[in-house]
Tab-separated table of C-alpha atoms in Angstrom:
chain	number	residue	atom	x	y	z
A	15	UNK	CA	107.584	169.141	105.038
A	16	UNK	CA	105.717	167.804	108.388
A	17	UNK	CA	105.575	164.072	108.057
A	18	UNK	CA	102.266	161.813	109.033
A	19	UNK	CA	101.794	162.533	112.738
A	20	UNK	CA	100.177	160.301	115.354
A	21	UNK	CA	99.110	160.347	118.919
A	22	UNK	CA	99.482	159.256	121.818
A	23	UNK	CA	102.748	156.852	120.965
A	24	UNK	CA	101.843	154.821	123.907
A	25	UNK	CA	98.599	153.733	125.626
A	26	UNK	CA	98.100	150.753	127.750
A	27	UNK	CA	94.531	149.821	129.251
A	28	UNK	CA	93.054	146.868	130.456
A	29	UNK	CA	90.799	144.733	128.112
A	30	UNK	CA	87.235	145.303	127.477
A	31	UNK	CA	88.284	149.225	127.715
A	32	UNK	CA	88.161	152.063	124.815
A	33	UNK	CA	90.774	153.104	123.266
A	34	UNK	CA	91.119	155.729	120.214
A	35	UNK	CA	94.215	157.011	118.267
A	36	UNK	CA	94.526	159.973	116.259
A	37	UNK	CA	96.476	160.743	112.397
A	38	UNK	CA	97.359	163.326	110.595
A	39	UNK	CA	98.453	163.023	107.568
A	40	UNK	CA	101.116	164.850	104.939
A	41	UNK	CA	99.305	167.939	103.799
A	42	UNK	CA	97.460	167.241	100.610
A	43	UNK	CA	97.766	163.502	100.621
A	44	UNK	CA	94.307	161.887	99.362
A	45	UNK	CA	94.748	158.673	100.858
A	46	UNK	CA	95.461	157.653	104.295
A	47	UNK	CA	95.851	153.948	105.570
A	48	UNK	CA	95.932	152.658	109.044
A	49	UNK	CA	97.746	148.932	109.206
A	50	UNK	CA	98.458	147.017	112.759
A	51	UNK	CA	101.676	145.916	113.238
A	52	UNK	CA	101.759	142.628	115.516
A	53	UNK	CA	105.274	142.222	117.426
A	54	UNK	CA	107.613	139.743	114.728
A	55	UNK	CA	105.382	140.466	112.033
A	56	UNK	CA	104.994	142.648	108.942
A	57	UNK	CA	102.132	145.290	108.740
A	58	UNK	CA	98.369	144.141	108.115
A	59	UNK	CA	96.216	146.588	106.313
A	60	UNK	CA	93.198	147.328	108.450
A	61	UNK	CA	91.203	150.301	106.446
A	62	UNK	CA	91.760	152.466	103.228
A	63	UNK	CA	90.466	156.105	103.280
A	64	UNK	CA	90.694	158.024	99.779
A	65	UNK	CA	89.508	161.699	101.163
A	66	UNK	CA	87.043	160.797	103.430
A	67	UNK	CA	85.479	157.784	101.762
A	68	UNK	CA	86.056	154.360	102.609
A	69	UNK	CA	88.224	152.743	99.780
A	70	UNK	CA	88.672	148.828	101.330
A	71	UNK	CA	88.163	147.955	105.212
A	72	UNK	CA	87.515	144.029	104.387
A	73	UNK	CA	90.182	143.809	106.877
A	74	UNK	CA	88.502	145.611	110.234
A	75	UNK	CA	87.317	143.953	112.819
A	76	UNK	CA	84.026	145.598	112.436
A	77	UNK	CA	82.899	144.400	115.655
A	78	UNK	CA	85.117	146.109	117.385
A	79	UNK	CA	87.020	148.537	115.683
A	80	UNK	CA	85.559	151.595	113.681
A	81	UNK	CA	87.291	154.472	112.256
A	82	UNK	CA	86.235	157.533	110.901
A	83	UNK	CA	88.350	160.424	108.236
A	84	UNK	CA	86.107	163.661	108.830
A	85	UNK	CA	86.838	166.376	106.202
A	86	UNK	CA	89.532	164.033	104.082
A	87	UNK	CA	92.307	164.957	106.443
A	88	UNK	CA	92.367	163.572	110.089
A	89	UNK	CA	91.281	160.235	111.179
A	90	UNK	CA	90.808	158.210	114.317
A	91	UNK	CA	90.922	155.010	114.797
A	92	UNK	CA	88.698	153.119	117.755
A	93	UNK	CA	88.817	150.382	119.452
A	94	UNK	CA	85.679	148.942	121.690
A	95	UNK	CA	86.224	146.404	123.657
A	96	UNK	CA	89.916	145.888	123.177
A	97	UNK	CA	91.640	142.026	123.535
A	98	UNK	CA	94.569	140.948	124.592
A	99	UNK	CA	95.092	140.073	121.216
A	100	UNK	CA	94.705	143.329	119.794
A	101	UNK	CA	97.943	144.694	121.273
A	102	UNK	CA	100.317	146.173	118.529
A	103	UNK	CA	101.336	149.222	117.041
A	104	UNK	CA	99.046	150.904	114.970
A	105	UNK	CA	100.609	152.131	111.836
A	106	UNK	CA	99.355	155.199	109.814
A	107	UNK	CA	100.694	156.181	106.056
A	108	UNK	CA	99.490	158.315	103.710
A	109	UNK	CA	99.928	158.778	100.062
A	110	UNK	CA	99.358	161.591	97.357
A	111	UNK	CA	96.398	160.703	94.674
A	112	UNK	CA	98.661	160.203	92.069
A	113	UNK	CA	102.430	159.079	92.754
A	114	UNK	CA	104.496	155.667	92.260
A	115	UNK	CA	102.898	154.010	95.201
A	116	UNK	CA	105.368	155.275	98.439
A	117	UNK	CA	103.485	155.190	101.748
A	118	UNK	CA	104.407	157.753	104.460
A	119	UNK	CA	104.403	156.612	107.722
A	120	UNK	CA	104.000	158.090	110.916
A	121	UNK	CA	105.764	156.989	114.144
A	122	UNK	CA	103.304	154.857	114.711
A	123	UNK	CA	101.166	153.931	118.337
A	124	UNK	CA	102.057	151.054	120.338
A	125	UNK	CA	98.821	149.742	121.938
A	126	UNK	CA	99.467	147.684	125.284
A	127	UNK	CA	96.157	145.323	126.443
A	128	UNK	CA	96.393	143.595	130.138
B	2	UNK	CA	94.487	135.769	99.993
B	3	UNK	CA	97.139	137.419	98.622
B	4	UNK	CA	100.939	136.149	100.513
B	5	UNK	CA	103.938	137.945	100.640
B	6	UNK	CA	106.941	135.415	102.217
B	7	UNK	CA	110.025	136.350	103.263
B	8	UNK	CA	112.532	134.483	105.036
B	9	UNK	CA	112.402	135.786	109.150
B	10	UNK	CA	116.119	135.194	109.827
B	11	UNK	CA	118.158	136.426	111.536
B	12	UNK	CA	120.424	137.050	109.067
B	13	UNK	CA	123.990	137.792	109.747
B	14	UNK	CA	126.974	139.434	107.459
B	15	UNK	CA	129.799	141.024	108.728
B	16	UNK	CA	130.558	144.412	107.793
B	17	UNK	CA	131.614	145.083	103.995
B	18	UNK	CA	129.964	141.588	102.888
B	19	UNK	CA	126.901	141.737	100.657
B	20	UNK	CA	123.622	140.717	102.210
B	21	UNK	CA	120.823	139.054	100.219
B	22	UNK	CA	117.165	139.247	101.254
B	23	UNK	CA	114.675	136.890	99.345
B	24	UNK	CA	110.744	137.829	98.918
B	25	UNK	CA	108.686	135.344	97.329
B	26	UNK	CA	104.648	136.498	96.348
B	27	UNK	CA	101.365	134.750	95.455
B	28	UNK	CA	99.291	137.469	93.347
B	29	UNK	CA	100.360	136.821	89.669
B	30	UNK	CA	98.603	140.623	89.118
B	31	UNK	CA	101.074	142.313	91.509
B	32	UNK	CA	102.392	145.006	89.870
B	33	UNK	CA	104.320	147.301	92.144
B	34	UNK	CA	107.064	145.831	94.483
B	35	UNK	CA	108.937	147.801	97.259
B	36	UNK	CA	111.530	147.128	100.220
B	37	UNK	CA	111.133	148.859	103.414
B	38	UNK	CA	113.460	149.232	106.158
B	39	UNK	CA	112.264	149.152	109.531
B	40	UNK	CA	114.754	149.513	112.745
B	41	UNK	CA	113.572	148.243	115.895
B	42	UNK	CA	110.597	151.145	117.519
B	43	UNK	CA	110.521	152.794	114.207
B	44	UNK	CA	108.172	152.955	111.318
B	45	UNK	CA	108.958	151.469	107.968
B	46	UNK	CA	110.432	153.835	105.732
B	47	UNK	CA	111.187	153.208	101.908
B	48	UNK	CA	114.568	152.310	100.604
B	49	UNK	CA	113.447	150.768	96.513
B	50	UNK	CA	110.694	150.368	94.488
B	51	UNK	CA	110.640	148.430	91.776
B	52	UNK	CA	107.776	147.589	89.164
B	53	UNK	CA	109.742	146.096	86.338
B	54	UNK	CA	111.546	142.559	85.867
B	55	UNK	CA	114.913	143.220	86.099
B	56	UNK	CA	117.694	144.961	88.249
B	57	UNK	CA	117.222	148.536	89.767
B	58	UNK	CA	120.456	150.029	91.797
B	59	UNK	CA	120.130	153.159	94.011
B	60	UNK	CA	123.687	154.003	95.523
B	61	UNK	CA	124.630	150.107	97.764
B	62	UNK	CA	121.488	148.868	96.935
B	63	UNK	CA	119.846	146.523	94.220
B	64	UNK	CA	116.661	145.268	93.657
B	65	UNK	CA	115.791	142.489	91.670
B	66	UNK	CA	112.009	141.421	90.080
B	67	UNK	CA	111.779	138.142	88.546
B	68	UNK	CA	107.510	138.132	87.905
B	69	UNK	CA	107.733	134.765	86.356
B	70	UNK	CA	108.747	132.811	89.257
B	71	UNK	CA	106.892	135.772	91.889
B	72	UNK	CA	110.279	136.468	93.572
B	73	UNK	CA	112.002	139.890	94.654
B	74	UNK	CA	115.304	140.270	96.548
B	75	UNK	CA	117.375	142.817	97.626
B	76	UNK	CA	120.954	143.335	97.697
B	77	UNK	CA	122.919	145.127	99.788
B	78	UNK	CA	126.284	145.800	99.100
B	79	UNK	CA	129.046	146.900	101.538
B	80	UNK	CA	126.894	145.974	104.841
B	81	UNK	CA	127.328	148.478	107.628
B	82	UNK	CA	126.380	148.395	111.011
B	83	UNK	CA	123.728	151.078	110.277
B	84	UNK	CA	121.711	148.839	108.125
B	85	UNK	CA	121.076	146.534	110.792
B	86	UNK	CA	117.416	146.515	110.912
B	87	UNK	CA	113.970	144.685	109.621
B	88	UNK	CA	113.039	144.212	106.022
B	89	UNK	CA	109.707	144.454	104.852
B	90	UNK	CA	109.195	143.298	101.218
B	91	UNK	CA	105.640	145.097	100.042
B	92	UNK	CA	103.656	144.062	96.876
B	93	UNK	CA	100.492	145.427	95.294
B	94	UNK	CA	98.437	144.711	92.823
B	95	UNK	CA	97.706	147.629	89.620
B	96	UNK	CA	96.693	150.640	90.468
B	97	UNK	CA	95.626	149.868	93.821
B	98	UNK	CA	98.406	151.033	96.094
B	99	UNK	CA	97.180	148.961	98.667
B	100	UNK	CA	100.507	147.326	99.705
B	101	UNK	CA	100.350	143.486	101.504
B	102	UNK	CA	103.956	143.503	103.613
B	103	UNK	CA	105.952	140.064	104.322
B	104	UNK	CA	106.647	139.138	107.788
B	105	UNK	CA	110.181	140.690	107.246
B	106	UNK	CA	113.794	139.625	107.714
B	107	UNK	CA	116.269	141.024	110.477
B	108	UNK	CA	119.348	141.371	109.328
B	109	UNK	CA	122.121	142.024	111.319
B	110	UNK	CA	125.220	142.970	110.089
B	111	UNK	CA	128.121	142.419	112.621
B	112	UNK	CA	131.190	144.901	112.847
């Protein structure tokens, strides 16, 4: 079974640039998650996707960042303009509708802002 | 604001010892409790669940719920060097599946 994939794995850019990330989840997983991951800390949950409706995204900088799940499978993830302080790795997971609760990661996307 | 607090460490055990990682949490509602294990440039990947009070064992590792005093820890017994490596303690509330993570504790486990 192909686990969640992301892209790219790296970008660095310079701040007040764009920047957008891509996820795919597990095939047939409902719900799809995308947390940022701050160097020494744990995972913050930024937006909550069950197919392609917004679940919770009290946590998105909506000023900033938007993201988008077209057809309940991919998503993307923007950011416009990027800080300093919004370089991490950005996390994706997904989950089957019904199950315990385990979150699939992918590999994640480590966001560099100078 | 729900909190998940964990101890940062480091924490160090030589090899064969048993290492203990604490996880203290502020939602009374929680439900749904899980440790991950993260190694450094890697995702977090799941290692227990638990959603019970009491003990759970998988193989050399034990979780432990206490909801009454809002604590979770995680045993490890037999440390190798190949569980050196972050871990995230993750807590949601019923039904949600929306998991809050701790900081996380590095453990290191020293041959």
């Amino acid at each position: 079974e192909a686990g969640v994939a992301q892209s790219p794995r790296y970008k660095i850019i310079e701040k007040r640039q764009s920047v957008a990330f891509w996820c795919n989840p597990i095939s047939g997983h409902a719900t799809l998650y995308w947390y940022q991951q701050i160097l020494g800390q744990g995972p913050k949950l930024l937006i909550q996707f069950q197919n392609n409706g917004v679940v919770d995204d009290s946590q998105l900088p909506k000023d900033r960042f938007s993201a988008e799940r077209l057809k309940g499978v991919d998503s993307t993830l923007k950011i416009q303009p990027a800080k300093l302080e919004d370089s991490a790795v950005y996390l994706c997971a997904s989950r089957e509708l019904v199950n315990t609760g385990e979150l699939f990661f992918g590999e994640g996307s480590r966001l560099t802002v100078l | 604001q729900k909190e998940v607090e964990q101890n940062s460490g480091p924490l160090s055990v030589p090899e064969g010892a048993i290492a203990s990682l604490n996880c203290t949490y502020s939602d009374r509602g929680s439900q749904s409790f899980f440790w991950y294990r993260q190694y450094s440039g890697k995702s977090p990947e799941l290692i227990m669940s638990i959603y019970s009070n009491g003990d759970k064992e998988d193989g050399r590792f034990t979780a432990q719920l206490n909801k009454a005093s809002q604590y979770v820890s995680l045993l490890i017994r037999d440390s190798q060097p190949s569980d050196s490596a972050t871990y995230l303690c993750a807590v949601s509330g019923a039904g949600s599946y929306q998991l809050t993570f701790g900081k996380g504790t590095k453990l290191s486990v020293i041959p």
